[in-house]
């Protein structure tokens, strides 16, 4: 059964926590814990809900990942997706994800990492994570033009 992640937003539900556009069968095996729901609520309230209001309908391509799913999609060994504090959103009415990337930067949204993967097809992929206790604090804005290579945006 699916329910809303946040009382402040009616746009994101718990069934979006365990999705994978590449390996949906692996995502279905993931069982979010209470801490994942708390982190998801913070991520929705602080970043996703404001973006949804500004840019329209958003599809989540990846949120919480198991180690197996993370390995299959080529995620980093210590990916924020493993902790539930990262999301890969796709905004249906935005042709250029750089607009959203720049908006997050310009608005100084409370993110840990905002990465724009320009080489991803059919169009660039946005990755957003937030800081949570127990993880190194970051405020990184990165652009990746090819796998494994990142440049700072400022």
JSON list of C-alpha atoms in Angstrom, two decimals:
[
{"chain": "A", "resi": 1, "resn": "UNK", "atom": "CA", "xyz": [0.00, 0.00, 0.00]},
{"chain": "A", "resi": 2, "resn": "UNK", "atom": "CA", "xyz": [1.32, 3.41, -0.93]},
{"chain": "A", "resi": 3, "resn": "UNK", "atom": "CA", "xyz": [1.00, 6.57, 1.15]},
{"chain": "A", "resi": 4, "resn": "UNK", "atom": "CA", "xyz": [2.28, 10.10, 0.88]},
{"chain": "A", "resi": 5, "resn": "UNK", "atom": "CA", "xyz": [5.86, 10.63, 2.04]},
{"chain": "A", "resi": 6, "resn": "UNK", "atom": "CA", "xyz": [5.22, 14.07, 3.52]},
{"chain": "A", "resi": 7, "resn": "UNK", "atom": "CA", "xyz": [2.25, 15.83, 5.08]},
{"chain": "A", "resi": 8, "resn": "UNK", "atom": "CA", "xyz": [3.42, 19.02, 3.33]},
{"chain": "A", "resi": 9, "resn": "UNK", "atom": "CA", "xyz": [3.40, 17.58, -0.20]},
{"chain": "A", "resi": 10, "resn": "UNK", "atom": "CA", "xyz": [0.81, 15.56, -2.05]},
{"chain": "A", "resi": 11, "resn": "UNK", "atom": "CA", "xyz": [3.14, 14.84, -4.96]},
{"chain": "A", "resi": 12, "resn": "UNK", "atom": "CA", "xyz": [5.37, 11.98, -3.76]},
{"chain": "A", "resi": 13, "resn": "UNK", "atom": "CA", "xyz": [4.33, 8.58, -2.42]},
{"chain": "A", "resi": 14, "resn": "UNK", "atom": "CA", "xyz": [6.15, 5.72, -0.74]},
{"chain": "A", "resi": 15, "resn": "UNK", "atom": "CA", "xyz": [5.91, 3.53, -3.85]},
{"chain": "A", "resi": 16, "resn": "UNK", "atom": "CA", "xyz": [8.41, 5.93, -5.48]},
{"chain": "A", "resi": 17, "resn": "UNK", "atom": "CA", "xyz": [11.08, 5.07, -2.90]},
{"chain": "A", "resi": 18, "resn": "UNK", "atom": "CA", "xyz": [11.85, 1.71, -4.47]},
{"chain": "A", "resi": 19, "resn": "UNK", "atom": "CA", "xyz": [11.98, 2.31, -8.19]},
{"chain": "A", "resi": 20, "resn": "UNK", "atom": "CA", "xyz": [14.56, 1.72, -10.86]},
{"chain": "A", "resi": 21, "resn": "UNK", "atom": "CA", "xyz": [14.02, 2.57, -14.50]},
{"chain": "A", "resi": 22, "resn": "UNK", "atom": "CA", "xyz": [16.79, 0.09, -15.37]},
{"chain": "A", "resi": 23, "resn": "UNK", "atom": "CA", "xyz": [16.13, -2.84, -13.01]},
{"chain": "A", "resi": 24, "resn": "UNK", "atom": "CA", "xyz": [12.57, -2.63, -11.63]},
{"chain": "A", "resi": 25, "resn": "UNK", "atom": "CA", "xyz": [12.65, -6.27, -10.50]},
{"chain": "A", "resi": 26, "resn": "UNK", "atom": "CA", "xyz": [15.56, -5.52, -8.13]},
{"chain": "A", "resi": 27, "resn": "UNK", "atom": "CA", "xyz": [13.92, -2.36, -6.82]},
{"chain": "A", "resi": 28, "resn": "UNK", "atom": "CA", "xyz": [10.79, -4.28, -5.88]},
{"chain": "A", "resi": 29, "resn": "UNK", "atom": "CA", "xyz": [12.83, -6.40, -3.44]},
{"chain": "A", "resi": 30, "resn": "UNK", "atom": "CA", "xyz": [13.83, -3.33, -1.38]},
{"chain": "A", "resi": 31, "resn": "UNK", "atom": "CA", "xyz": [11.96, -2.85, 1.89]},
{"chain": "A", "resi": 32, "resn": "UNK", "atom": "CA", "xyz": [12.38, 0.73, 3.18]},
{"chain": "A", "resi": 33, "resn": "UNK", "atom": "CA", "xyz": [13.00, 1.07, 6.91]},
{"chain": "A", "resi": 34, "resn": "UNK", "atom": "CA", "xyz": [11.63, 3.82, 9.18]},
{"chain": "A", "resi": 35, "resn": "UNK", "atom": "CA", "xyz": [14.86, 5.82, 8.82]},
{"chain": "A", "resi": 36, "resn": "UNK", "atom": "CA", "xyz": [14.43, 5.79, 5.02]},
{"chain": "A", "resi": 37, "resn": "UNK", "atom": "CA", "xyz": [10.95, 7.26, 5.41]},
{"chain": "A", "resi": 38, "resn": "UNK", "atom": "CA", "xyz": [12.27, 10.02, 7.68]},
{"chain": "A", "resi": 39, "resn": "UNK", "atom": "CA", "xyz": [15.04, 10.86, 5.21]},
{"chain": "A", "resi": 40, "resn": "UNK", "atom": "CA", "xyz": [12.56, 10.76, 2.31]},
{"chain": "A", "resi": 41, "resn": "UNK", "atom": "CA", "xyz": [10.28, 13.21, 4.08]},
{"chain": "A", "resi": 42, "resn": "UNK", "atom": "CA", "xyz": [13.18, 15.61, 4.58]},
{"chain": "A", "resi": 43, "resn": "UNK", "atom": "CA", "xyz": [14.24, 15.24, 0.92]},
{"chain": "A", "resi": 44, "resn": "UNK", "atom": "CA", "xyz": [10.69, 15.87, -0.31]},
{"chain": "A", "resi": 45, "resn": "UNK", "atom": "CA", "xyz": [10.09, 18.87, 1.97]},
{"chain": "A", "resi": 46, "resn": "UNK", "atom": "CA", "xyz": [13.42, 20.59, 1.39]},
{"chain": "A", "resi": 47, "resn": "UNK", "atom": "CA", "xyz": [14.10, 19.88, -2.30]},
{"chain": "A", "resi": 48, "resn": "UNK", "atom": "CA", "xyz": [11.62, 17.80, -4.31]},
{"chain": "A", "resi": 49, "resn": "UNK", "atom": "CA", "xyz": [8.40, 19.59, -3.36]},
{"chain": "A", "resi": 50, "resn": "UNK", "atom": "CA", "xyz": [9.75, 23.07, -4.22]},
{"chain": "A", "resi": 51, "resn": "UNK", "atom": "CA", "xyz": [11.14, 21.73, -7.51]},
{"chain": "A", "resi": 52, "resn": "UNK", "atom": "CA", "xyz": [7.82, 20.06, -8.32]},
{"chain": "A", "resi": 53, "resn": "UNK", "atom": "CA", "xyz": [6.00, 23.35, -7.75]},
{"chain": "A", "resi": 54, "resn": "UNK", "atom": "CA", "xyz": [8.43, 25.19, -10.00]},
{"chain": "A", "resi": 55, "resn": "UNK", "atom": "CA", "xyz": [9.01, 22.70, -12.80]},
{"chain": "A", "resi": 56, "resn": "UNK", "atom": "CA", "xyz": [5.95, 20.46, -12.88]},
{"chain": "A", "resi": 57, "resn": "UNK", "atom": "CA", "xyz": [5.51, 16.70, -12.98]},
{"chain": "A", "resi": 58, "resn": "UNK", "atom": "CA", "xyz": [8.48, 14.71, -11.78]},
{"chain": "A", "resi": 59, "resn": "UNK", "atom": "CA", "xyz": [9.18, 11.00, -12.30]},
{"chain": "A", "resi": 60, "resn": "UNK", "atom": "CA", "xyz": [11.63, 9.30, -9.95]},
{"chain": "A", "resi": 61, "resn": "UNK", "atom": "CA", "xyz": [14.04, 7.04, -11.84]},
{"chain": "A", "resi": 62, "resn": "UNK", "atom": "CA", "xyz": [15.93, 5.89, -8.74]},
{"chain": "A", "resi": 63, "resn": "UNK", "atom": "CA", "xyz": [15.74, 6.52, -5.00]},
{"chain": "A", "resi": 64, "resn": "UNK", "atom": "CA", "xyz": [16.67, 3.84, -2.45]},
{"chain": "A", "resi": 65, "resn": "UNK", "atom": "CA", "xyz": [19.01, 1.16, -3.79]},
{"chain": "A", "resi": 66, "resn": "UNK", "atom": "CA", "xyz": [20.17, -2.17, -2.47]},
{"chain": "A", "resi": 67, "resn": "UNK", "atom": "CA", "xyz": [23.86, -3.04, -2.91]},
{"chain": "A", "resi": 68, "resn": "UNK", "atom": "CA", "xyz": [22.88, -5.40, -5.72]},
{"chain": "A", "resi": 69, "resn": "UNK", "atom": "CA", "xyz": [20.87, -2.75, -7.58]},
{"chain": "A", "resi": 70, "resn": "UNK", "atom": "CA", "xyz": [23.55, -0.12, -7.02]},
{"chain": "A", "resi": 71, "resn": "UNK", "atom": "CA", "xyz": [26.19, -2.46, -8.48]},
{"chain": "A", "resi": 72, "resn": "UNK", "atom": "CA", "xyz": [24.01, -3.26, -11.52]},
{"chain": "A", "resi": 73, "resn": "UNK", "atom": "CA", "xyz": [23.44, 0.41, -12.37]},
{"chain": "A", "resi": 74, "resn": "UNK", "atom": "CA", "xyz": [27.13, 1.27, -11.89]},
{"chain": "A", "resi": 75, "resn": "UNK", "atom": "CA", "xyz": [26.65, 3.41, -8.76]},
{"chain": "A", "resi": 76, "resn": "UNK", "atom": "CA", "xyz": [29.59, 4.36, -6.56]},
{"chain": "A", "resi": 77, "resn": "UNK", "atom": "CA", "xyz": [30.44, 1.95, -3.73]},
{"chain": "A", "resi": 78, "resn": "UNK", "atom": "CA", "xyz": [29.30, 4.49, -1.14]},
{"chain": "A", "resi": 79, "resn": "UNK", "atom": "CA", "xyz": [26.38, 5.94, -3.10]},
{"chain": "A", "resi": 80, "resn": "UNK", "atom": "CA", "xyz": [23.91, 8.14, -1.24]},
{"chain": "A", "resi": 81, "resn": "UNK", "atom": "CA", "xyz": [21.19, 5.97, -2.80]},
{"chain": "A", "resi": 82, "resn": "UNK", "atom": "CA", "xyz": [22.25, 3.18, -0.41]},
{"chain": "A", "resi": 83, "resn": "UNK", "atom": "CA", "xyz": [21.28, 5.45, 2.51]},
{"chain": "A", "resi": 84, "resn": "UNK", "atom": "CA", "xyz": [18.07, 6.73, 0.92]},
{"chain": "A", "resi": 85, "resn": "UNK", "atom": "CA", "xyz": [19.18, 10.35, 0.81]},
{"chain": "A", "resi": 86, "resn": "UNK", "atom": "CA", "xyz": [19.59, 10.55, -2.98]},
{"chain": "A", "resi": 87, "resn": "UNK", "atom": "CA", "xyz": [17.12, 10.68, -5.82]},
{"chain": "A", "resi": 88, "resn": "UNK", "atom": "CA", "xyz": [17.34, 10.78, -9.61]},
{"chain": "A", "resi": 89, "resn": "UNK", "atom": "CA", "xyz": [14.34, 12.84, -10.74]},
{"chain": "A", "resi": 90, "resn": "UNK", "atom": "CA", "xyz": [13.19, 13.47, -14.29]},
{"chain": "A", "resi": 91, "resn": "UNK", "atom": "CA", "xyz": [10.93, 16.47, -14.90]},
{"chain": "A", "resi": 92, "resn": "UNK", "atom": "CA", "xyz": [8.55, 15.76, -17.76]},
{"chain": "A", "resi": 93, "resn": "UNK", "atom": "CA", "xyz": [8.08, 19.33, -18.94]},
{"chain": "A", "resi": 94, "resn": "UNK", "atom": "CA", "xyz": [11.73, 20.39, -18.81]},
{"chain": "A", "resi": 95, "resn": "UNK", "atom": "CA", "xyz": [13.77, 19.63, -21.91]},
{"chain": "A", "resi": 96, "resn": "UNK", "atom": "CA", "xyz": [17.10, 20.71, -20.42]},
{"chain": "A", "resi": 97, "resn": "UNK", "atom": "CA", "xyz": [17.87, 19.43, -16.89]},
{"chain": "A", "resi": 98, "resn": "UNK", "atom": "CA", "xyz": [20.56, 22.14, -16.69]},
{"chain": "A", "resi": 99, "resn": "UNK", "atom": "CA", "xyz": [17.71, 24.58, -15.97]},
{"chain": "A", "resi": 100, "resn": "UNK", "atom": "CA", "xyz": [16.85, 22.66, -12.81]},
{"chain": "A", "resi": 101, "resn": "UNK", "atom": "CA", "xyz": [20.52, 22.21, -11.88]},
{"chain": "A", "resi": 102, "resn": "UNK", "atom": "CA", "xyz": [21.10, 25.99, -12.15]},
{"chain": "A", "resi": 103, "resn": "UNK", "atom": "CA", "xyz": [17.89, 26.69, -10.20]},
{"chain": "A", "resi": 104, "resn": "UNK", "atom": "CA", "xyz": [19.03, 24.47, -7.31]},
{"chain": "A", "resi": 105, "resn": "UNK", "atom": "CA", "xyz": [22.39, 26.27, -7.36]},
{"chain": "A", "resi": 106, "resn": "UNK", "atom": "CA", "xyz": [20.93, 29.78, -7.63]},
{"chain": "A", "resi": 107, "resn": "UNK", "atom": "CA", "xyz": [18.36, 29.14, -4.87]},
{"chain": "A", "resi": 108, "resn": "UNK", "atom": "CA", "xyz": [21.07, 27.70, -2.61]},
{"chain": "A", "resi": 109, "resn": "UNK", "atom": "CA", "xyz": [18.88, 24.68, -1.88]},
{"chain": "A", "resi": 110, "resn": "UNK", "atom": "CA", "xyz": [20.08, 22.46, 0.99]},
{"chain": "A", "resi": 111, "resn": "UNK", "atom": "CA", "xyz": [21.75, 19.71, -0.98]},
{"chain": "A", "resi": 112, "resn": "UNK", "atom": "CA", "xyz": [24.70, 17.41, -0.38]},
{"chain": "A", "resi": 113, "resn": "UNK", "atom": "CA", "xyz": [25.31, 16.79, -4.04]},
{"chain": "A", "resi": 114, "resn": "UNK", "atom": "CA", "xyz": [23.68, 17.93, -7.23]},
{"chain": "A", "resi": 115, "resn": "UNK", "atom": "CA", "xyz": [25.19, 16.15, -10.21]},
{"chain": "A", "resi": 116, "resn": "UNK", "atom": "CA", "xyz": [24.22, 16.53, -13.83]},
{"chain": "A", "resi": 117, "resn": "UNK", "atom": "CA", "xyz": [25.27, 13.56, -15.97]},
{"chain": "A", "resi": 118, "resn": "UNK", "atom": "CA", "xyz": [25.39, 15.10, -19.43]},
{"chain": "A", "resi": 119, "resn": "UNK", "atom": "CA", "xyz": [26.39, 11.87, -21.20]},
{"chain": "A", "resi": 120, "resn": "UNK", "atom": "CA", "xyz": [23.31, 9.89, -20.11]},
{"chain": "A", "resi": 121, "resn": "UNK", "atom": "CA", "xyz": [20.86, 9.03, -22.89]},
{"chain": "A", "resi": 122, "resn": "UNK", "atom": "CA", "xyz": [18.20, 9.71, -24.08]},
{"chain": "A", "resi": 123, "resn": "UNK", "atom": "CA", "xyz": [18.77, 12.94, -22.12]},
{"chain": "A", "resi": 124, "resn": "UNK", "atom": "CA", "xyz": [21.00, 14.10, -19.26]},
{"chain": "A", "resi": 125, "resn": "UNK", "atom": "CA", "xyz": [20.26, 12.71, -15.79]},
{"chain": "A", "resi": 126, "resn": "UNK", "atom": "CA", "xyz": [19.99, 14.79, -12.64]},
{"chain": "A", "resi": 127, "resn": "UNK", "atom": "CA", "xyz": [21.10, 13.38, -9.28]},
{"chain": "A", "resi": 128, "resn": "UNK", "atom": "CA", "xyz": [20.24, 15.15, -6.02]},
{"chain": "A", "resi": 129, "resn": "UNK", "atom": "CA", "xyz": [21.17, 14.16, -2.46]},
{"chain": "A", "resi": 130, "resn": "UNK", "atom": "CA", "xyz": [20.81, 15.83, 0.93]},
{"chain": "A", "resi": 131, "resn": "UNK", "atom": "CA", "xyz": [23.06, 15.81, 3.97]},
{"chain": "A", "resi": 132, "resn": "UNK", "atom": "CA", "xyz": [22.09, 13.41, 6.75]},
{"chain": "A", "resi": 133, "resn": "UNK", "atom": "CA", "xyz": [23.69, 12.56, 10.12]},
{"chain": "A", "resi": 134, "resn": "UNK", "atom": "CA", "xyz": [26.52, 10.06, 9.87]},
{"chain": "A", "resi": 135, "resn": "UNK", "atom": "CA", "xyz": [27.60, 11.10, 6.37]},
{"chain": "A", "resi": 136, "resn": "UNK", "atom": "CA", "xyz": [30.33, 13.59, 5.50]},
{"chain": "A", "resi": 137, "resn": "UNK", "atom": "CA", "xyz": [28.87, 17.07, 4.96]},
{"chain": "A", "resi": 138, "resn": "UNK", "atom": "CA", "xyz": [29.07, 18.25, 1.36]},
{"chain": "A", "resi": 139, "resn": "UNK", "atom": "CA", "xyz": [27.66, 20.99, -0.82]},
{"chain": "A", "resi": 140, "resn": "UNK", "atom": "CA", "xyz": [28.83, 19.82, -4.25]},
{"chain": "A", "resi": 141, "resn": "UNK", "atom": "CA", "xyz": [27.57, 20.93, -7.62]},
{"chain": "A", "resi": 142, "resn": "UNK", "atom": "CA", "xyz": [29.15, 18.72, -10.26]},
{"chain": "A", "resi": 143, "resn": "UNK", "atom": "CA", "xyz": [28.85, 18.16, -13.98]},
{"chain": "A", "resi": 144, "resn": "UNK", "atom": "CA", "xyz": [29.90, 14.87, -15.56]},
{"chain": "A", "resi": 145, "resn": "UNK", "atom": "CA", "xyz": [30.50, 14.83, -19.31]},
{"chain": "A", "resi": 146, "resn": "UNK", "atom": "CA", "xyz": [31.78, 11.24, -19.31]},
{"chain": "A", "resi": 147, "resn": "UNK", "atom": "CA", "xyz": [31.64, 8.35, -16.85]},
{"chain": "A", "resi": 148, "resn": "UNK", "atom": "CA", "xyz": [33.83, 8.81, -13.77]},
{"chain": "A", "resi": 149, "resn": "UNK", "atom": "CA", "xyz": [34.88, 12.39, -14.56]},
{"chain": "A", "resi": 150, "resn": "UNK", "atom": "CA", "xyz": [33.43, 15.37, -12.73]},
{"chain": "A", "resi": 151, "resn": "UNK", "atom": "CA", "xyz": [33.97, 19.11, -12.83]},
{"chain": "A", "resi": 152, "resn": "UNK", "atom": "CA", "xyz": [32.84, 21.57, -10.17]},
{"chain": "A", "resi": 153, "resn": "UNK", "atom": "CA", "xyz": [30.16, 24.07, -11.06]},
{"chain": "A", "resi": 154, "resn": "UNK", "atom": "CA", "xyz": [30.32, 27.53, -9.52]}
]
